[in-house]
Structures are given as C-alpha cells and as structure tokens.
Amino acid sequence: HVQLVESGGDLVQPGGSLRLSCAPSGLSVSDFSMAWFRQSPGKEREGVAAIRRDDLTAYTDSVKGRFTISKDNAGNSLFLHMTNLKPEDTAMYYCAASASFILTPRFYRFESSDYPYRGQGTQVTVS
C-alpha cells in the first residue's frame, strides 16, 4: 500500500523560503519518478517540479531558479526547496509518484495521469 505524507507548509512572507518534505511508504524514491504538484482555489492543478529515478529534473517555468527538487534515497524522502517565494506560489502542494520511467519530452509536461500516487497535500501561503 503506497502512502505519501507531505509536511513543511507554512505561512511565509514574500521573499521567504520553505522546504517541503514528502515521506513515502510502500515505495522507494530511488525506483520511482517523483514530483510536486500544486493547486490553488479556482485553478487547475499544475506540475511544479519532478525528478526521475535517473535524477533528471524538470521545473515549470515560473519556479525555475527559485525551487529545487531533491531526494534522499537512503532516507527515502523527497524535498522541495523553495526560495524567493511570491504570493502567486500560494497553493496546496502535493507529492506524487510514478512507477513508470517517464520518457522525455513527456517528463517535462508534468502529466497528472503519469503520477497515480498522491499525498493529501501541505498548504503554502505567501503573504
């Protein structure tokens, strides 16, 4: 049984930083493609960052240079380091996982259907 549990969301001022964590059970981050998605009220869920099991990473344009996705294979954890946060980053952030090796260029499109496993989310508010 796969379970993903996110933590680290908080209220932060513009320009601030946060680190989100995802603690999976029932899977190993070293064997899965992992991603962070976010959704704010009235908007569609969007992919933010992803890391494939060969460590290839992808970012949506709006977070490039500000967010970094990483994983700790030994600790079986996924992280999202967020810096220079902006009010438009306010959203519920979800950890997601895929057992598939997602080929490029599809990997860069953050297709929700590619990541069937998702957590309950952690709220990030920038204000």
Short mmCIF file of N, CA and C in Angstrom, two decimals:
data_model
loop_
_atom_site.label_atom_id
_atom_site.label_comp_id
_atom_site.label_asym_id
_atom_site.label_seq_id
_atom_site.Cartn_x
_atom_site.Cartn_y
_atom_site.Cartn_z
N HIS A 1 0.86 -1.18 0.00
CA HIS A 1 0.00 0.00 0.00
C HIS A 1 0.89 1.23 0.00
N VAL A 2 0.73 2.08 -1.01
CA VAL A 2 1.55 3.28 -1.13
C VAL A 2 0.88 4.44 -0.41
N GLN A 3 1.66 5.14 0.38
CA GLN A 3 1.18 6.34 1.05
C GLN A 3 2.25 7.41 0.97
N LEU A 4 1.81 8.64 0.69
CA LEU A 4 2.72 9.78 0.61
C LEU A 4 2.24 10.82 1.62
N VAL A 5 3.15 11.26 2.48
CA VAL A 5 2.80 12.23 3.51
C VAL A 5 3.69 13.45 3.38
N GLU A 6 3.05 14.59 3.11
CA GLU A 6 3.78 15.85 2.96
C GLU A 6 3.82 16.61 4.28
N SER A 7 4.85 17.45 4.41
CA SER A 7 4.96 18.33 5.56
C SER A 7 5.81 19.53 5.17
N GLY A 8 5.79 20.54 6.01
CA GLY A 8 6.64 21.71 5.80
C GLY A 8 5.93 22.96 5.32
N GLY A 9 4.66 22.84 4.95
CA GLY A 9 3.94 24.01 4.51
C GLY A 9 3.74 25.00 5.65
N ASP A 10 3.67 26.27 5.29
CA ASP A 10 3.56 27.31 6.34
C ASP A 10 3.14 28.62 5.72
N LEU A 11 2.90 29.61 6.56
CA LEU A 11 2.67 30.98 6.15
C LEU A 11 4.03 31.68 6.14
N VAL A 12 4.38 32.29 5.02
CA VAL A 12 5.68 32.93 4.90
C VAL A 12 5.53 34.25 4.15
N GLN A 13 6.40 35.19 4.44
CA GLN A 13 6.34 36.49 3.76
C GLN A 13 6.96 36.39 2.37
N PRO A 14 6.56 37.27 1.47
CA PRO A 14 7.19 37.30 0.15
C PRO A 14 8.70 37.44 0.28
N GLY A 15 9.42 36.70 -0.55
CA GLY A 15 10.88 36.69 -0.47
C GLY A 15 11.43 35.63 0.47
N GLY A 16 10.57 35.00 1.23
CA GLY A 16 11.00 33.99 2.18
C GLY A 16 11.25 32.64 1.54
N SER A 17 11.61 31.67 2.39
CA SER A 17 11.96 30.32 1.92
C SER A 17 11.23 29.27 2.76
N LEU A 18 11.01 28.12 2.13
CA LEU A 18 10.45 26.98 2.82
C LEU A 18 11.05 25.71 2.23
N ARG A 19 11.05 24.66 3.01
CA ARG A 19 11.41 23.34 2.50
C ARG A 19 10.26 22.38 2.78
N LEU A 20 9.69 21.86 1.71
CA LEU A 20 8.66 20.84 1.84
C LEU A 20 9.30 19.46 1.83
N SER A 21 8.69 18.55 2.59
CA SER A 21 9.18 17.18 2.65
C SER A 21 8.05 16.23 2.31
N CYS A 22 8.41 15.09 1.75
CA CYS A 22 7.45 14.03 1.44
C CYS A 22 8.06 12.73 1.93
N ALA A 23 7.32 12.03 2.77
CA ALA A 23 7.79 10.76 3.31
C ALA A 23 6.92 9.65 2.76
N PRO A 24 7.41 8.94 1.75
CA PRO A 24 6.62 7.85 1.17
C PRO A 24 6.73 6.57 1.99
N SER A 25 5.70 5.77 1.93
CA SER A 25 5.76 4.40 2.42
C SER A 25 5.19 3.51 1.34
N GLY A 26 5.74 2.32 1.23
CA GLY A 26 5.28 1.41 0.20
C GLY A 26 5.97 1.58 -1.13
N LEU A 27 6.93 2.50 -1.21
CA LEU A 27 7.72 2.67 -2.41
C LEU A 27 9.07 3.25 -2.03
N SER A 28 10.02 3.12 -2.95
CA SER A 28 11.34 3.70 -2.76
C SER A 28 11.54 4.83 -3.76
N VAL A 29 11.91 6.00 -3.26
CA VAL A 29 12.09 7.14 -4.16
C VAL A 29 13.20 6.87 -5.18
N SER A 30 14.10 5.94 -4.86
CA SER A 30 15.18 5.63 -5.80
C SER A 30 14.66 4.89 -7.04
N ASP A 31 13.49 4.27 -6.92
CA ASP A 31 12.95 3.46 -8.01
C ASP A 31 11.78 4.12 -8.74
N PHE A 32 11.31 5.23 -8.22
CA PHE A 32 10.12 5.89 -8.76
C PHE A 32 10.46 7.26 -9.32
N SER A 33 9.65 7.72 -10.27
CA SER A 33 9.67 9.13 -10.64
C SER A 33 8.80 9.87 -9.62
N MET A 34 9.32 10.97 -9.10
CA MET A 34 8.63 11.72 -8.06
C MET A 34 8.39 13.15 -8.54
N ALA A 35 7.33 13.75 -8.02
CA ALA A 35 7.01 15.11 -8.47
C ALA A 35 6.27 15.87 -7.38
N TRP A 36 6.27 17.17 -7.53
CA TRP A 36 5.45 18.06 -6.72
C TRP A 36 4.47 18.76 -7.65
N PHE A 37 3.20 18.73 -7.26
CA PHE A 37 2.16 19.47 -7.93
C PHE A 37 1.60 20.49 -6.94
N ARG A 38 0.90 21.48 -7.45
CA ARG A 38 0.23 22.44 -6.58
C ARG A 38 -1.10 22.83 -7.17
N GLN A 39 -2.00 23.25 -6.28
CA GLN A 39 -3.31 23.71 -6.73
C GLN A 39 -3.80 24.78 -5.79
N SER A 40 -4.27 25.87 -6.36
CA SER A 40 -4.88 26.92 -5.57
C SER A 40 -6.34 27.03 -5.98
N PRO A 41 -7.17 27.61 -5.11
CA PRO A 41 -8.61 27.67 -5.39
C PRO A 41 -8.92 28.31 -6.73
N GLY A 42 -9.76 27.64 -7.49
CA GLY A 42 -10.18 28.16 -8.79
C GLY A 42 -9.21 27.91 -9.92
N LYS A 43 -8.10 27.24 -9.61
CA LYS A 43 -7.11 26.97 -10.65
C LYS A 43 -6.90 25.48 -10.80
N GLU A 44 -6.42 25.10 -11.97
CA GLU A 44 -6.13 23.68 -12.21
C GLU A 44 -4.84 23.29 -11.49
N ARG A 45 -4.74 22.01 -11.19
CA ARG A 45 -3.51 21.51 -10.60
C ARG A 45 -2.38 21.64 -11.62
N GLU A 46 -1.23 22.08 -11.18
CA GLU A 46 -0.10 22.22 -12.09
C GLU A 46 1.13 21.53 -11.51
N GLY A 47 1.91 20.98 -12.42
CA GLY A 47 3.17 20.39 -12.01
C GLY A 47 4.18 21.47 -11.72
N VAL A 48 4.93 21.31 -10.65
CA VAL A 48 5.90 22.30 -10.22
C VAL A 48 7.32 21.82 -10.51
N ALA A 49 7.61 20.61 -10.07
CA ALA A 49 8.96 20.05 -10.23
C ALA A 49 8.87 18.53 -10.21
N ALA A 50 9.81 17.90 -10.88
CA ALA A 50 9.83 16.44 -10.93
C ALA A 50 11.26 15.96 -10.96
N ILE A 51 11.47 14.75 -10.46
CA ILE A 51 12.79 14.13 -10.50
C ILE A 51 12.59 12.66 -10.87
N ARG A 52 13.27 12.25 -11.93
CA ARG A 52 13.12 10.88 -12.40
C ARG A 52 14.10 9.98 -11.66
N ARG A 53 13.93 8.68 -11.80
CA ARG A 53 14.80 7.81 -10.99
C ARG A 53 16.25 7.85 -11.47
N ASP A 54 16.51 8.40 -12.66
CA ASP A 54 17.89 8.61 -13.09
C ASP A 54 18.38 10.00 -12.71
N ASP A 55 17.60 10.69 -11.85
CA ASP A 55 17.93 12.01 -11.31
C ASP A 55 17.76 13.16 -12.29
N LEU A 56 17.18 12.91 -13.45
CA LEU A 56 16.82 14.01 -14.33
C LEU A 56 15.73 14.84 -13.63
N THR A 57 15.87 16.16 -13.70
CA THR A 57 14.89 17.03 -13.05
C THR A 57 14.17 17.92 -14.07
N ALA A 58 13.01 18.37 -13.68
CA ALA A 58 12.22 19.27 -14.52
C ALA A 58 11.51 20.27 -13.63
N TYR A 59 11.35 21.49 -14.14
CA TYR A 59 10.67 22.55 -13.39
C TYR A 59 9.72 23.29 -14.32
N THR A 60 8.60 23.72 -13.77
CA THR A 60 7.76 24.61 -14.53
C THR A 60 8.44 25.98 -14.60
N ASP A 61 8.18 26.72 -15.66
CA ASP A 61 8.93 27.96 -15.91
C ASP A 61 8.86 28.95 -14.75
N SER A 62 7.72 29.03 -14.10
CA SER A 62 7.53 30.07 -13.08
C SER A 62 8.37 29.85 -11.82
N VAL A 63 8.94 28.65 -11.65
CA VAL A 63 9.72 28.39 -10.44
C VAL A 63 11.20 28.16 -10.74
N LYS A 64 11.58 28.15 -12.00
CA LYS A 64 12.98 27.91 -12.36
C LYS A 64 13.87 28.96 -11.70
N GLY A 65 14.95 28.49 -11.10
CA GLY A 65 15.87 29.38 -10.42
C GLY A 65 15.48 29.68 -8.99
N ARG A 66 14.28 29.30 -8.59
CA ARG A 66 13.81 29.56 -7.21
C ARG A 66 13.57 28.27 -6.43
N PHE A 67 13.09 27.24 -7.10
CA PHE A 67 12.76 25.98 -6.44
C PHE A 67 13.77 24.91 -6.85
N THR A 68 14.05 24.00 -5.93
CA THR A 68 14.92 22.86 -6.21
C THR A 68 14.30 21.60 -5.66
N ILE A 69 14.14 20.61 -6.51
CA ILE A 69 13.65 19.30 -6.07
C ILE A 69 14.84 18.40 -5.80
N SER A 70 14.74 17.63 -4.73
CA SER A 70 15.82 16.71 -4.40
C SER A 70 15.23 15.50 -3.68
N LYS A 71 16.03 14.48 -3.58
CA LYS A 71 15.58 13.28 -2.86
C LYS A 71 16.74 12.69 -2.07
N ASP A 72 16.39 12.02 -1.03
CA ASP A 72 17.35 11.32 -0.19
C ASP A 72 17.02 9.84 -0.31
N ASN A 73 17.78 9.14 -1.14
CA ASN A 73 17.48 7.72 -1.36
C ASN A 73 17.64 6.90 -0.08
N ALA A 74 18.68 7.20 0.69
CA ALA A 74 18.91 6.43 1.91
C ALA A 74 17.78 6.65 2.93
N GLY A 75 17.32 7.90 3.01
CA GLY A 75 16.25 8.23 3.93
C GLY A 75 14.87 8.07 3.35
N ASN A 76 14.84 7.71 2.04
CA ASN A 76 13.57 7.54 1.33
C ASN A 76 12.65 8.75 1.50
N SER A 77 13.17 9.91 1.14
CA SER A 77 12.40 11.15 1.26
C SER A 77 12.57 12.01 0.02
N LEU A 78 11.58 12.85 -0.21
CA LEU A 78 11.58 13.81 -1.31
C LEU A 78 11.44 15.20 -0.72
N PHE A 79 12.12 16.16 -1.34
CA PHE A 79 12.09 17.52 -0.82
C PHE A 79 11.81 18.52 -1.95
N LEU A 80 11.29 19.66 -1.55
CA LEU A 80 11.18 20.80 -2.46
C LEU A 80 11.67 22.02 -1.70
N HIS A 81 12.83 22.54 -2.12
CA HIS A 81 13.39 23.72 -1.51
C HIS A 81 12.88 24.93 -2.29
N MET A 82 12.20 25.82 -1.61
CA MET A 82 11.57 26.96 -2.26
C MET A 82 12.18 28.26 -1.71
N THR A 83 12.68 29.08 -2.57
CA THR A 83 13.26 30.36 -2.17
C THR A 83 12.58 31.49 -2.93
N ASN A 84 12.79 32.72 -2.46
CA ASN A 84 12.21 33.90 -3.09
C ASN A 84 10.72 33.69 -3.39
N LEU A 85 10.01 33.25 -2.39
CA LEU A 85 8.60 32.92 -2.58
C LEU A 85 7.78 34.16 -2.91
N LYS A 86 6.79 33.96 -3.76
CA LYS A 86 5.92 35.04 -4.22
C LYS A 86 4.47 34.72 -3.85
N PRO A 87 3.63 35.73 -3.75
CA PRO A 87 2.22 35.46 -3.42
C PRO A 87 1.58 34.46 -4.38
N GLU A 88 2.00 34.47 -5.63
CA GLU A 88 1.41 33.54 -6.60
C GLU A 88 1.85 32.09 -6.39
N ASP A 89 2.78 31.86 -5.47
CA ASP A 89 3.16 30.49 -5.11
C ASP A 89 2.20 29.90 -4.08
N THR A 90 1.29 30.71 -3.56
CA THR A 90 0.33 30.22 -2.59
C THR A 90 -0.53 29.12 -3.18
N ALA A 91 -0.54 27.96 -2.52
CA ALA A 91 -1.28 26.81 -3.04
C ALA A 91 -1.15 25.65 -2.06
N MET A 92 -1.94 24.61 -2.30
CA MET A 92 -1.73 23.33 -1.65
C MET A 92 -0.72 22.57 -2.50
N TYR A 93 0.33 22.08 -1.87
CA TYR A 93 1.39 21.37 -2.59
C TYR A 93 1.27 19.87 -2.31
N TYR A 94 1.31 19.10 -3.39
CA TYR A 94 1.14 17.66 -3.30
C TYR A 94 2.39 16.93 -3.81
N CYS A 95 2.74 15.91 -3.09
CA CYS A 95 3.78 14.98 -3.52
C CYS A 95 3.12 13.91 -4.37
N ALA A 96 3.78 13.49 -5.43
CA ALA A 96 3.21 12.48 -6.33
C ALA A 96 4.30 11.52 -6.79
N ALA A 97 3.89 10.31 -7.15
CA ALA A 97 4.86 9.29 -7.53
C ALA A 97 4.36 8.46 -8.70
N SER A 98 5.33 8.00 -9.48
CA SER A 98 5.04 7.14 -10.62
C SER A 98 6.03 5.99 -10.67
N ALA A 99 5.51 4.79 -10.89
CA ALA A 99 6.38 3.63 -11.04
C ALA A 99 6.97 3.56 -12.44
N SER A 100 6.46 4.37 -13.34
CA SER A 100 6.92 4.34 -14.73
C SER A 100 8.16 5.19 -14.92
N PHE A 101 8.98 4.78 -15.87
CA PHE A 101 10.11 5.62 -16.30
C PHE A 101 9.55 6.53 -17.38
N ILE A 102 9.27 7.76 -17.01
CA ILE A 102 8.59 8.68 -17.92
C ILE A 102 9.60 9.24 -18.90
N LEU A 103 9.37 8.98 -20.18
CA LEU A 103 10.33 9.41 -21.19
C LEU A 103 10.19 10.90 -21.47
N THR A 104 11.31 11.52 -21.87
CA THR A 104 11.23 12.87 -22.38
C THR A 104 10.66 12.81 -23.79
N PRO A 105 9.98 13.82 -24.29
CA PRO A 105 9.66 15.08 -23.63
C PRO A 105 8.46 15.03 -22.69
N ARG A 106 7.77 13.89 -22.64
CA ARG A 106 6.59 13.81 -21.78
C ARG A 106 6.93 14.15 -20.33
N PHE A 107 8.10 13.78 -19.86
CA PHE A 107 8.52 14.04 -18.48
C PHE A 107 8.43 15.52 -18.15
N TYR A 108 8.71 16.37 -19.13
CA TYR A 108 8.71 17.82 -18.91
C TYR A 108 7.31 18.42 -18.95
N ARG A 109 6.30 17.61 -19.26
CA ARG A 109 4.95 18.14 -19.36
C ARG A 109 4.15 17.96 -18.07
N PHE A 110 4.68 17.25 -17.09
CA PHE A 110 4.00 17.09 -15.79
C PHE A 110 2.55 16.62 -15.97
N GLU A 111 2.38 15.53 -16.69
CA GLU A 111 1.04 14.99 -16.88
C GLU A 111 0.56 14.33 -15.58
N SER A 112 -0.55 14.80 -15.05
CA SER A 112 -1.07 14.24 -13.80
C SER A 112 -1.32 12.75 -13.90
N SER A 113 -1.76 12.31 -15.07
CA SER A 113 -2.07 10.90 -15.25
C SER A 113 -0.85 10.00 -15.13
N ASP A 114 0.33 10.58 -15.26
CA ASP A 114 1.56 9.79 -15.12
C ASP A 114 1.90 9.49 -13.66
N TYR A 115 1.27 10.21 -12.75
CA TYR A 115 1.59 10.07 -11.32
C TYR A 115 0.36 9.63 -10.56
N PRO A 116 0.07 8.35 -10.51
CA PRO A 116 -1.16 7.87 -9.89
C PRO A 116 -1.17 7.93 -8.37
N TYR A 117 0.00 8.05 -7.78
CA TYR A 117 0.07 8.09 -6.32
C TYR A 117 0.24 9.53 -5.86
N ARG A 118 -0.63 10.00 -4.97
CA ARG A 118 -0.56 11.38 -4.50
C ARG A 118 -0.84 11.44 -3.02
N GLY A 119 -0.23 12.43 -2.36
CA GLY A 119 -0.50 12.64 -0.94
C GLY A 119 -1.67 13.58 -0.73
N GLN A 120 -1.90 13.93 0.54
CA GLN A 120 -3.02 14.80 0.89
C GLN A 120 -2.68 16.27 0.79
N GLY A 121 -1.42 16.59 0.72
CA GLY A 121 -1.02 17.97 0.50
C GLY A 121 -0.59 18.71 1.75
N THR A 122 0.17 19.78 1.54
CA THR A 122 0.58 20.67 2.62
C THR A 122 0.42 22.10 2.10
N GLN A 123 -0.17 22.98 2.92
CA GLN A 123 -0.53 24.33 2.46
C GLN A 123 0.65 25.28 2.58
N VAL A 124 0.91 25.98 1.48
CA VAL A 124 1.89 27.06 1.47
C VAL A 124 1.16 28.36 1.19
N THR A 125 1.33 29.32 2.09
CA THR A 125 0.70 30.63 1.93
C THR A 125 1.79 31.69 1.98
N VAL A 126 1.86 32.51 0.94
CA VAL A 126 2.84 33.58 0.86
C VAL A 126 2.09 34.91 0.93
N SER A 127 2.27 35.59 2.04
CA SER A 127 1.52 36.85 2.24
C SER A 127 2.23 37.73 3.24
#
